[in-house]
Each structure stands twice: as C-alpha cells, then as structure tokens.
Amino acid sequence: MEREIVTVRIRLMIKYLNRLRGFESVTLSEYLDNFDYQLMVERLIELLVESSSDINSYLLLQLHNVTPATYYDSFIEAGKNGLTTRELAGELAKSSGMGNRLVHQYEAIDNELVFKAIPIALSQFPLYLKQITDYLDSLEVKDA
C-alpha cells in the first residue's frame, strides 16, 4: 500500500471542504437564486463522495482484498474493516446516494436537499479524514 496515493486524495478533499465552507453563510434563498452556487456545491459534494470512495476502495483492495461495487458499498466495507467507525460509515453510505444521483443525474436535483447537505458534509467528511488518517497511522505503528 502506498500512503502517498491516499495522501493526495486527502489533500484534495481538504481543498474541497475549504471551498464548501465558503457556503456556510449563504442563505437558502441566496443559494436557490444563484445557479453558480448550486453548481459549485453540487460538484464539491460529488467530489468529496468520489474521493472518499476512491480512498476506501484503494485501501480495501490493498489491505483487505475487498473490491466494493458501489460508493455505498465502499463506505459499508470501510466500516466493517475498521477504516472508519461503523457509525460514520453508515452515515457516509447514505450521503453516497446523493453523490451518485448528482454524478449520474438519475433524477431532478433537489436544490434544497443539496443545500441542507452542506453542514452535514462539513461535519462528516472532516471526521472521515481524521479516521482514515488515524487508521493509516496505526498501520505504520504496526509496521515499525
């Protein structure tokens, strides 16, 4: 397992979270009236889901010989295999459904739902990054 592969994605996720934080002070009305805001938030959430799923899939394959089929599965398997807590994995698995709908536009995008996802993403993804980093650090201690 090459930690740098994961580290690159973690750095990107931190950038995405920093950009998303800029929307904390935006009201629902401002958000709904600004198509650029909608596009940016949708894309940032999509990128957070994709990046975290990529991290999960890489670590699961490299360390546990597990290949998740979907974003949802990647989070559930991450919880089962100790990459994150099962609780956080379950919450992120739910959010992965939104990321999937945004990517593939299976249905009309509910802009209010996306807006409500901002604070959720800003609380869950930093916790995800901490748990993944702690997991990677624990591997290094075992290898030392």
GROMACS .gro file of C-alpha atoms in nm:
model
  144
    1MET     CA    1   0.000   0.000   0.000
    2GLU     CA    2   0.137   0.339  -0.100
    3ARG     CA    3   0.026   0.601   0.151
    4GLU     CA    4   0.102   0.883  -0.095
    5ILE     CA    5  -0.187   0.769  -0.317
    6VAL     CA    6  -0.423   0.825  -0.025
    7THR     CA    7  -0.247   1.143   0.089
    8VAL     CA    8  -0.301   1.310  -0.249
    9ARG     CA    9  -0.675   1.248  -0.225
   10ILE     CA   10  -0.683   1.366   0.136
   11ARG     CA   11  -0.521   1.694   0.033
   12LEU     CA   12  -0.778   1.738  -0.243
   13MET     CA   13  -1.061   1.665  -0.001
   14ILE     CA   14  -0.929   1.933   0.235
   15LYS     CA   15  -0.937   2.182  -0.055
   16TYR     CA   16  -1.293   2.079  -0.140
   17LEU     CA   17  -1.400   2.118   0.223
   18ASN     CA   18  -1.238   2.461   0.245
   19ARG     CA   19  -1.431   2.574  -0.064
   20LEU     CA   20  -1.754   2.424   0.071
   21ARG     CA   21  -1.707   2.616   0.399
   22GLY     CA   22  -1.748   2.933   0.196
   23PHE     CA   23  -2.115   2.843   0.154
   24GLU     CA   24  -2.192   2.813   0.527
   25SER     CA   25  -2.307   3.175   0.545
   26VAL     CA   26  -2.521   3.160   0.229
   27THR     CA   27  -2.895   3.159   0.294
   28LEU     CA   28  -3.128   2.913   0.126
   29SER     CA   29  -3.282   3.197  -0.073
   30GLU     CA   30  -2.940   3.317  -0.196
   31TYR     CA   31  -2.847   2.961  -0.284
   32LEU     CA   32  -3.166   2.896  -0.479
   33ASP     CA   33  -3.129   3.226  -0.667
   34ASN     CA   34  -2.768   3.161  -0.770
   35PHE     CA   35  -2.714   2.886  -1.026
   36ASP     CA   36  -2.335   2.917  -0.991
   37TYR     CA   37  -2.364   2.843  -0.617
   38GLN     CA   38  -2.577   2.539  -0.694
   39LEU     CA   39  -2.327   2.405  -0.946
   40MET     CA   40  -2.031   2.461  -0.715
   41VAL     CA   41  -2.190   2.298  -0.411
   42GLU     CA   42  -2.319   2.004  -0.615
   43ARG     CA   43  -1.973   1.948  -0.763
   44LEU     CA   44  -1.792   1.984  -0.430
   45ILE     CA   45  -2.019   1.727  -0.263
   46GLU     CA   46  -1.981   1.499  -0.563
   47LEU     CA   47  -1.600   1.529  -0.542
   48LEU     CA   48  -1.600   1.461  -0.168
   49VAL     CA   49  -1.805   1.144  -0.215
   50GLU     CA   50  -1.594   1.029  -0.511
   51SER     CA   51  -1.262   1.098  -0.337
   52SER     CA   52  -1.358   0.926  -0.014
   53SER     CA   53  -1.494   0.629  -0.206
   54ASP     CA   54  -1.168   0.614  -0.403
   55ILE     CA   55  -0.972   0.611  -0.076
   56ASN     CA   56  -1.196   0.339   0.064
   57SER     CA   57  -1.170   0.126  -0.249
   58TYR     CA   58  -0.792   0.159  -0.268
   59LEU     CA   59  -0.736   0.070   0.099
   60LEU     CA   60  -0.990  -0.211   0.095
   61LEU     CA   61  -0.831  -0.371  -0.210
   62GLN     CA   62  -0.471  -0.323  -0.097
   63LEU     CA   63  -0.516  -0.425   0.266
   64HIS     CA   64  -0.825  -0.648   0.280
   65ASN     CA   65  -0.861  -0.784  -0.075
   66VAL     CA   66  -1.214  -0.638  -0.093
   67THR     CA   67  -1.345  -0.467  -0.407
   68PRO     CA   68  -1.660  -0.263  -0.338
   69ALA     CA   69  -1.901  -0.239  -0.632
   70THR     CA   70  -2.055   0.099  -0.542
   71TYR     CA   71  -1.984   0.415  -0.344
   72TYR     CA   72  -2.232   0.287  -0.086
   73ASP     CA   73  -2.053  -0.047  -0.057
   74SER     CA   74  -1.717   0.127  -0.019
   75PHE     CA   75  -1.837   0.304   0.296
   76ILE     CA   76  -2.006  -0.003   0.444
   77GLU     CA   77  -1.693  -0.212   0.382
   78ALA     CA   78  -1.475   0.066   0.527
   79GLY     CA   79  -1.675   0.040   0.849
   80LYS     CA   80  -1.667  -0.340   0.853
   81ASN     CA   81  -1.291  -0.347   0.802
   82GLY     CA   82  -1.204  -0.080   1.058
   83LEU     CA   83  -1.102   0.204   0.825
   84THR     CA   84  -1.372   0.415   0.991
   85THR     CA   85  -1.629   0.355   1.261
   86ARG     CA   86  -1.937   0.165   1.150
   87GLU     CA   87  -2.150   0.461   1.258
   88LEU     CA   88  -1.969   0.710   1.035
   89ALA     CA   89  -1.956   0.454   0.754
   90GLY     CA   90  -2.334   0.419   0.770
   91GLU     CA   91  -2.387   0.795   0.761
   92LEU     CA   92  -2.149   0.842   0.469
   93ALA     CA   93  -2.304   0.549   0.285
   94LYS     CA   94  -2.636   0.736   0.298
   95SER     CA   95  -2.472   1.050   0.159
   96SER     CA   96  -2.312   0.849  -0.119
   97GLY     CA   97  -2.657   0.808  -0.270
   98MET     CA   98  -2.675   1.184  -0.321
   99GLY     CA   99  -2.330   1.187  -0.476
  100ASN     CA  100  -2.433   0.912  -0.712
  101ARG     CA  101  -2.750   1.097  -0.813
  102LEU     CA  102  -2.550   1.415  -0.873
  103VAL     CA  103  -2.293   1.236  -1.087
  104HIS     CA  104  -2.539   1.044  -1.299
  105GLN     CA  105  -2.840   1.280  -1.267
  106TYR     CA  106  -3.081   0.990  -1.227
  107GLU     CA  107  -3.349   1.234  -1.123
  108ALA     CA  108  -3.409   1.607  -1.096
  109ILE     CA  109  -3.173   1.759  -0.843
  110ASP     CA  110  -3.347   1.880  -0.526
  111ASN     CA  111  -3.160   2.204  -0.462
  112GLU     CA  112  -3.297   2.241  -0.109
  113LEU     CA  113  -3.175   1.892  -0.024
  114VAL     CA  114  -2.829   1.971  -0.163
  115PHE     CA  115  -2.824   2.296   0.039
  116LYS     CA  116  -2.914   2.104   0.356
  117ALA     CA  117  -2.627   1.865   0.284
  118ILE     CA  118  -2.367   2.143   0.323
  119PRO     CA  119  -2.344   2.135   0.706
  120ILE     CA  120  -2.369   1.755   0.706
  121ALA     CA  121  -2.076   1.727   0.465
  122LEU     CA  122  -1.880   1.982   0.668
  123SER     CA  123  -1.919   1.773   0.982
  124GLN     CA  124  -1.889   1.420   0.840
  125PHE     CA  125  -1.604   1.449   0.591
  126PRO     CA  126  -1.352   1.607   0.832
  127LEU     CA  127  -1.433   1.323   1.073
  128TYR     CA  128  -1.383   1.076   0.788
  129LEU     CA  129  -1.042   1.229   0.709
  130LYS     CA  130  -0.938   1.205   1.074
  131GLN     CA  131  -1.045   0.842   1.100
  132ILE     CA  132  -0.869   0.746   0.776
  133THR     CA  133  -0.552   0.927   0.886
  134ASP     CA  134  -0.567   0.756   1.226
  135TYR     CA  135  -0.612   0.420   1.052
  136LEU     CA  136  -0.310   0.481   0.828
  137ASP     CA  137  -0.104   0.595   1.127
  138SER     CA  138  -0.198   0.276   1.313
  139LEU     CA  139  -0.066   0.070   1.021
  140GLU     CA  140   0.268   0.249   1.038
  141VAL     CA  141   0.294   0.179   1.412
  142LYS     CA  142   0.227  -0.191   1.348
  143ASP     CA  143   0.494  -0.197   1.076
  144ALA     CA  144   0.753  -0.022   1.294
   0.00000   0.00000   0.00000
